[in-house]
Short mmCIF file of C-alpha atoms in Angstrom, two decimals:
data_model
loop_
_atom_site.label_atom_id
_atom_site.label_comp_id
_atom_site.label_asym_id
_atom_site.label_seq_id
_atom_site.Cartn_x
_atom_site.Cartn_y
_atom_site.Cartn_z
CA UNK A 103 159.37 101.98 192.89
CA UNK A 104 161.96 100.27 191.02
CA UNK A 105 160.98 97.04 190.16
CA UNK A 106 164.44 95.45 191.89
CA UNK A 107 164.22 91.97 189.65
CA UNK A 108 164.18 93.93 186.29
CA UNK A 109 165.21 96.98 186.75
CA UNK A 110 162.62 98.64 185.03
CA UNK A 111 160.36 101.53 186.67
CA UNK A 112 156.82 101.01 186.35
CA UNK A 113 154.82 103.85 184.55
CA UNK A 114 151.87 105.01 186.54
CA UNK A 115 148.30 104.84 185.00
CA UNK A 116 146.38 107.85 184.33
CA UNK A 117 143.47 108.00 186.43
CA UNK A 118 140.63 108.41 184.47
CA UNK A 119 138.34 110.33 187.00
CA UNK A 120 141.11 113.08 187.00
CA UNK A 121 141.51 112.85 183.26
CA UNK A 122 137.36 113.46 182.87
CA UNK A 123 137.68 116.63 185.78
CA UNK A 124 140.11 118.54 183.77
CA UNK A 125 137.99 117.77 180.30
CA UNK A 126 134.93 118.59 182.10
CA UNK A 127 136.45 122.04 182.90
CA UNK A 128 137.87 122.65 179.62
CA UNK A 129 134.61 121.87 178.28
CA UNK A 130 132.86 124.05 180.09
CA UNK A 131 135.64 127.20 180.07
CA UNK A 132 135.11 130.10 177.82
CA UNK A 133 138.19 129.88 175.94
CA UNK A 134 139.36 126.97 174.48
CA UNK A 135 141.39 124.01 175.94
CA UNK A 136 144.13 122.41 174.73
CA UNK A 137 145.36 119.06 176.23
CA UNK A 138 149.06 118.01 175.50
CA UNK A 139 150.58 114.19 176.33
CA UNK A 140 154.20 114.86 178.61
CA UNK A 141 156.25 112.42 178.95
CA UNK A 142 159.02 112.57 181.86
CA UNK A 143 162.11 110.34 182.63
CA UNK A 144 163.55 111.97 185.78
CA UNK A 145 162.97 108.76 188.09
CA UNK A 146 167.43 109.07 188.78
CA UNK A 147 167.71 112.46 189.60
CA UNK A 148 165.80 111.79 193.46
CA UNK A 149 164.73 107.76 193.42
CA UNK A 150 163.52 106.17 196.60
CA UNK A 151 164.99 102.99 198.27
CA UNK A 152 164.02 100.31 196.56
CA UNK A 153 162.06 98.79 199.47
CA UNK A 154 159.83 100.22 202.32
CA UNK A 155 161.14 100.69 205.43
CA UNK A 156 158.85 100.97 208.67
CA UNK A 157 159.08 104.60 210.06
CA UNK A 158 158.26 108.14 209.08
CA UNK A 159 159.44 109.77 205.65
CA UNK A 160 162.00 107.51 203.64
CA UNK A 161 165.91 108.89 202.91
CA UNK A 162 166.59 110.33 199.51
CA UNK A 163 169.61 111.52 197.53
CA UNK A 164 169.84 113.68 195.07
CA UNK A 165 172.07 113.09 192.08
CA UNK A 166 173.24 114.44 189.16
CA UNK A 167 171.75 112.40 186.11
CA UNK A 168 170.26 113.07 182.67
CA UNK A 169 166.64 113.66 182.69
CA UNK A 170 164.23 114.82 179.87
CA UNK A 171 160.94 115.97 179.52
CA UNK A 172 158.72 115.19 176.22
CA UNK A 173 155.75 117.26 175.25
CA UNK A 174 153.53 115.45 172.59
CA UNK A 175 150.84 116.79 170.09
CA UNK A 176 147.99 118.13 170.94
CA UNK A 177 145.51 115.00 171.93
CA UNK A 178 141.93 116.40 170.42
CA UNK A 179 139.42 116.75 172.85
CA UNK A 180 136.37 115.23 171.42
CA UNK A 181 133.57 112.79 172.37
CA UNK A 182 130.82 113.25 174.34
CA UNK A 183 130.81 111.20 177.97
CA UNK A 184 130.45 107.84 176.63
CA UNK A 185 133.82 107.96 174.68
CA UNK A 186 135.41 109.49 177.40
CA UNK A 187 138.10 106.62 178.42
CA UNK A 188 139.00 106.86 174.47
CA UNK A 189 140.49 110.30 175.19
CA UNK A 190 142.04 109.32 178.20
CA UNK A 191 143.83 105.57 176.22
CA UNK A 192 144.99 108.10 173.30
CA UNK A 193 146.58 110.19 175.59
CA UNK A 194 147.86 107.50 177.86
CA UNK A 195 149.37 105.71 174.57
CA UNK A 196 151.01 108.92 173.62
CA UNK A 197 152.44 109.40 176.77
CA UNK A 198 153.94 105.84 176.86
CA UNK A 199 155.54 106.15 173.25
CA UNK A 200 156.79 109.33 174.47
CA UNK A 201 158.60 108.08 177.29
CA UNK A 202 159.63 105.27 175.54
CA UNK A 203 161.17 107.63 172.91
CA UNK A 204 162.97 109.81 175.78
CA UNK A 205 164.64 106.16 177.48
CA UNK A 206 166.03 105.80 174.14
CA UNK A 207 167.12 109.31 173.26
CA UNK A 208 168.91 108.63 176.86
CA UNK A 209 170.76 105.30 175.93
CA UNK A 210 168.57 103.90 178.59
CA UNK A 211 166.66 101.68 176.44
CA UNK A 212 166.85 98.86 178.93
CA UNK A 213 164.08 100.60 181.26
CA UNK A 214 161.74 100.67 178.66
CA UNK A 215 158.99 99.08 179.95
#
């Protein structure tokens, strides 16, 4: 949620158990994998209230609002299991500078967090 002092959205960590599942795959898969940093900034187009409200489900509204979507380079997929949170911080960093990037390509530079 919005943080309602700043204004700014938080950006979610990547979870690094879910981040070693899907290299653990691609390692083992027949054909090669290719892992790719996206960035998003749609947080406008469907936001929820800006505080929790006892009760089931939460009302939303959809608006019209500028979103985009930022596909990095590819984030090389290499290391064995002890340098595995490296991958996961390179592609973490990448995806922060890319959303960064999109807030300002949006004039929304003041969300930048």
């Amino acid at each position: 949620r919005r943080n309602v002092e700043t204004g700014k959205i938080p950006i979610a960590p990547f979870d690094q158990k879910t981040v070693d599942m899907f290299r653990l795959m691609g390692n083992k898969s027949k054909t090669p994998t290719h892992f790719y940093p996206m960035s998003m900034v749609s947080y406008d187009l469907c936001p929820p209230p800006d505080f929790v409200e006892a009760g089931v489900g939460e009302q939303r509204n959809v608006r019209f609002t500028r979103i985009g979507i930022k596909i990095g380079e590819e984030v090389p997929n290499v290391g064995g299991a002890e340098k595995r949170h490296l991958f996961t911080e390179r592609a973490d960093q990448e995806a922060r500078e890319g959303y960064a990037e999109l807030l300002k390509g949006l004039g929304m530079e003041q969300y930048i967090p």
